[in-house]
Short mmCIF file of C-alpha atoms in Angstrom, two decimals:
data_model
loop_
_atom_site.label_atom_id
_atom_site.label_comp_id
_atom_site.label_asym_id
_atom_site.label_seq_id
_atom_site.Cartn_x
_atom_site.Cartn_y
_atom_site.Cartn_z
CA UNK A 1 0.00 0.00 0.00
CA UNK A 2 1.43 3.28 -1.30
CA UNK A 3 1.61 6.46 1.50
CA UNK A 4 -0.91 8.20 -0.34
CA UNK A 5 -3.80 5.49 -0.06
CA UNK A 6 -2.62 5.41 3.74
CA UNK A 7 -3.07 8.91 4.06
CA UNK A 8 -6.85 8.82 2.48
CA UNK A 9 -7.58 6.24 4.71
CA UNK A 10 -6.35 8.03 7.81
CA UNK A 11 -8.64 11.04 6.65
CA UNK A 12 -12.09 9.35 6.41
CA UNK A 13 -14.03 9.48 9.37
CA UNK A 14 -14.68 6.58 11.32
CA UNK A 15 -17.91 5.40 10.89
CA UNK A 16 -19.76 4.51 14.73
CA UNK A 17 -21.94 1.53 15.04
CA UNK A 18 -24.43 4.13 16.75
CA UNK A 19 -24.99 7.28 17.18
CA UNK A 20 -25.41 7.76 20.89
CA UNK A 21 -26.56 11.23 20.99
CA UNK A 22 -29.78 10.42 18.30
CA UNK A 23 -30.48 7.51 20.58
CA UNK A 24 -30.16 9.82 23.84
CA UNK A 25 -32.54 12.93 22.45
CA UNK A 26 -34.75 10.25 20.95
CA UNK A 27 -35.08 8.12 23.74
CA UNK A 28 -35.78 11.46 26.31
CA UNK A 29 -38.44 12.98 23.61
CA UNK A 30 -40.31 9.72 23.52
CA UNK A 31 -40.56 8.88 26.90
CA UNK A 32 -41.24 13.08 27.10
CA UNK A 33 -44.37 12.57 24.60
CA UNK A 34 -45.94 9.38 26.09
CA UNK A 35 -45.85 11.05 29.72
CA UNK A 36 -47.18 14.37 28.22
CA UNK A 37 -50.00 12.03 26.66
CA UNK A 38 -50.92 10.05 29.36
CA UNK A 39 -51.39 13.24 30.86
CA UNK A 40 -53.84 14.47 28.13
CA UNK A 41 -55.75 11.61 28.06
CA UNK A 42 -55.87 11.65 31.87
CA UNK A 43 -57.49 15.01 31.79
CA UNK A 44 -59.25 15.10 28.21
CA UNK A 45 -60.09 11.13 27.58
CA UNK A 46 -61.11 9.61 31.14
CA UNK A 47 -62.18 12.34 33.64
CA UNK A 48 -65.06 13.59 31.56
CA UNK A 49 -66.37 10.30 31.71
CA UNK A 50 -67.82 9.05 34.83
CA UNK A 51 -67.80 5.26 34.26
CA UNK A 52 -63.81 5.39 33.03
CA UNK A 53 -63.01 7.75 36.09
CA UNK A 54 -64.51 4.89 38.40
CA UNK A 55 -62.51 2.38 36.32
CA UNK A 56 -59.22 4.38 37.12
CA UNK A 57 -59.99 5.04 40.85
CA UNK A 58 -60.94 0.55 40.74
CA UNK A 59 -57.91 0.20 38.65
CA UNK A 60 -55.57 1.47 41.43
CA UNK A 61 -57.55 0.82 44.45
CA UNK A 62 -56.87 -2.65 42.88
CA UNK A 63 -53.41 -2.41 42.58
CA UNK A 64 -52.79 -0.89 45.94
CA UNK A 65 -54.08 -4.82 46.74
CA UNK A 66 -52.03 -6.69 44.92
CA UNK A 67 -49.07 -5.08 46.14
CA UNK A 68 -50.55 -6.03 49.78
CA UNK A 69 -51.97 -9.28 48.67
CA UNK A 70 -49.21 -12.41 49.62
CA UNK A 71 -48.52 -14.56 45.71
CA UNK A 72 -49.37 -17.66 47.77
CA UNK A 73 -52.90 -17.07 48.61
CA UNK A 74 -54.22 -17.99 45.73
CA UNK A 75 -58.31 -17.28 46.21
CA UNK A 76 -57.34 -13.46 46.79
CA UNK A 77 -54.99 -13.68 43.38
CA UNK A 78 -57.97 -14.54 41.21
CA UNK A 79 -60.43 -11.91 42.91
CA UNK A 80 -58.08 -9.16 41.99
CA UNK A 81 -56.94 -11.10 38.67
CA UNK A 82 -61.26 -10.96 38.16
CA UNK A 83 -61.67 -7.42 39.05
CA UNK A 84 -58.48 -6.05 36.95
CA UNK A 85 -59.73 -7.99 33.84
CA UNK A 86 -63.72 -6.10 34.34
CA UNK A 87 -62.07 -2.85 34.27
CA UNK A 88 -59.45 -3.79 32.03
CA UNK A 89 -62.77 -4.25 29.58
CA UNK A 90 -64.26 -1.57 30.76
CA UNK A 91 -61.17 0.90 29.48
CA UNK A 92 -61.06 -1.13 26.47
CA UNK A 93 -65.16 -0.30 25.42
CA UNK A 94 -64.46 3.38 25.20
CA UNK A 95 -63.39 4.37 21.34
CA UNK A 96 -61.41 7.34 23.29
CA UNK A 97 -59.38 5.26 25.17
CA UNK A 98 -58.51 2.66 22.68
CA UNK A 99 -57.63 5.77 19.83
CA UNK A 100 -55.52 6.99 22.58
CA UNK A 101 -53.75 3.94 23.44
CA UNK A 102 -53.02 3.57 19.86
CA UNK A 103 -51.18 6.72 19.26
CA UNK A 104 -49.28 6.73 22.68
CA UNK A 105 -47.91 3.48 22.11
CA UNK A 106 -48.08 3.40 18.15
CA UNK A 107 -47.47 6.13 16.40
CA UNK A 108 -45.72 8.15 18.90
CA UNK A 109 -42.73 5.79 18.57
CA UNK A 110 -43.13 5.31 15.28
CA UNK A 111 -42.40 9.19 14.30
CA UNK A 112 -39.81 9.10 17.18
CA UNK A 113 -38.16 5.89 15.10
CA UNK A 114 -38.81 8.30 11.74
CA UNK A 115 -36.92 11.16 13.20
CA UNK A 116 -34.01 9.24 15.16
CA UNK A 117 -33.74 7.45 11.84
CA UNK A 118 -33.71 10.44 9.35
CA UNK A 119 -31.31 12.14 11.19
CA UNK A 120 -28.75 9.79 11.64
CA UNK A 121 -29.36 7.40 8.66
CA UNK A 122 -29.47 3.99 10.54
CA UNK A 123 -32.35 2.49 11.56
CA UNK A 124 -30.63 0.62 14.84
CA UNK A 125 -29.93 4.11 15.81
CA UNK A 126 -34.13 4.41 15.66
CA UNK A 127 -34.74 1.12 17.23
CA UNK A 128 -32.90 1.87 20.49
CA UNK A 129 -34.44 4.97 20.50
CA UNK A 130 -37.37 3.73 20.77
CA UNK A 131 -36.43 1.01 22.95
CA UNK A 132 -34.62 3.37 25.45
CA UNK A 133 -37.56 5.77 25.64
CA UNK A 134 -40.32 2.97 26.23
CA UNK A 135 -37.86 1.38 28.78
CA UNK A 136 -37.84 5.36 30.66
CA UNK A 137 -41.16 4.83 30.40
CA UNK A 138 -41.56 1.34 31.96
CA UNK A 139 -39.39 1.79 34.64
CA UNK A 140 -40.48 5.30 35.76
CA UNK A 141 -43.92 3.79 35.93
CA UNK A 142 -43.25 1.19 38.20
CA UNK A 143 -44.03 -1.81 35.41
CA UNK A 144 -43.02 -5.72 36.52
CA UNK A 145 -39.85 -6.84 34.72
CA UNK A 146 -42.33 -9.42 31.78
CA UNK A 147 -43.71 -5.80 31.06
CA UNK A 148 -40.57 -3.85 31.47
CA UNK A 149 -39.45 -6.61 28.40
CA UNK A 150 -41.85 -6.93 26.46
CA UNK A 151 -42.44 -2.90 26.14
CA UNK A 152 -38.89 -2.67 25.29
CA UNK A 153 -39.34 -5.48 22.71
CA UNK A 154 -41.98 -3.54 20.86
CA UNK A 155 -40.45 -0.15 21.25
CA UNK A 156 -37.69 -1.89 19.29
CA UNK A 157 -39.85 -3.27 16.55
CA UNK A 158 -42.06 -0.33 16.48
CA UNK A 159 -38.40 2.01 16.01
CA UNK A 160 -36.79 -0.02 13.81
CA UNK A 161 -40.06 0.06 11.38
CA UNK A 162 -39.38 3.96 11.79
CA UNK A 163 -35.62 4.11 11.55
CA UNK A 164 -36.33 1.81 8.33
CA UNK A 165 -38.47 4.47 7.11
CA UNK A 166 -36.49 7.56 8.22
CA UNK A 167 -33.59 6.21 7.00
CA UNK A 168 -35.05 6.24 2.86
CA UNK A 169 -35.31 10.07 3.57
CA UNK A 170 -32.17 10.22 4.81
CA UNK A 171 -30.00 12.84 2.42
CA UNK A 172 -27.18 10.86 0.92
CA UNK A 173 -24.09 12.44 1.65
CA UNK A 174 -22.70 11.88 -1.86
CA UNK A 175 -25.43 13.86 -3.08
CA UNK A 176 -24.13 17.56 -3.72
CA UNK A 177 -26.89 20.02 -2.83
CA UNK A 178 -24.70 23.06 -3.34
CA UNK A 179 -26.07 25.91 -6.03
CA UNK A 180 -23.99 25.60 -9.17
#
């Protein structure tokens, strides 16, 4: 190898597996969104309704129990297991809620994948993203470790579907843009 192809080699810029700052702001505006949403829907979805407002107050009266409830007694398991699927099906009968549900944990990662994607032309850098702002999310909201995976799981799939798609509009940086 001559010094001159050393030289050219030495100059290019190493290319990083990921780009940990797209991941970072990507990650922190997702998990920014979803709690801004869950707010929204809080105040705009459920409280106007009376019958999802009782849900929500069952819903963590419920919880409260479980947390109090001992795994081994069994009978007491099922009651609550009873009572969290009838308000789970509640929730799940109102159009609002379910519209809601599916652009908090849909499309909001989805543009968040776009973005993270667009910006830094790879669609891993999208995928953790996405992964690392639904895993915020998980964790900040107290979620068992089966949810804490499998929310992280889809965040992934759902990010790397929008880093995929980000990435196509990604400008090519052989492409000269300049004004002849």
């Amino acid at each position: 190898m001559s010094q001159s192809n050393v030289n050219e080699i030495e100059r290019e810029p190493i290319r990083r597996a990921f780009n940990i700052r797209w991941i970072a702001a990507g990650a922190i505006i997702l998990w920014g969104l979803v709690s801004i949403g869950e707010l929204l829907i809080a105040r705009y979805v459920i409280a106007p309704n009376d019958g999802l407002t009782e849900a929500m107050e069952r819903a963590g009266e419920i919880q409260k129990r479980q947390d109090l409830t001992d795994e081994e007694d069994e009978k007491a398991m099922e009651s609550l297991d009873t009572e969290e699927d009838e308000v789970l099906s509640i929730l799940l009968d109102n159009m609002g809620v379910i519209i809601s549900l599916v652009v908090l944990l849909f499309f909001i990662p989805l543009a968040v994948g776009v973005a993270v994607g667009r910006l830094s032309g790879n669609i891993k850098d999208g995928a953790l993203a996405c992964s690392a702002g639904m895993l915020i999310m998980a964790v900040t909201s107290g979620a068992t470790i089966v949810k804490v995976v499998a929310i992280v799981v889809f965040g992934l799939g759902i990010g790397a579907i929008g880093g995929l798609v980000g990435r196509r509009f990604h400008p090519s940086p052989s492409v000269d843009t300049s004004n002849h």
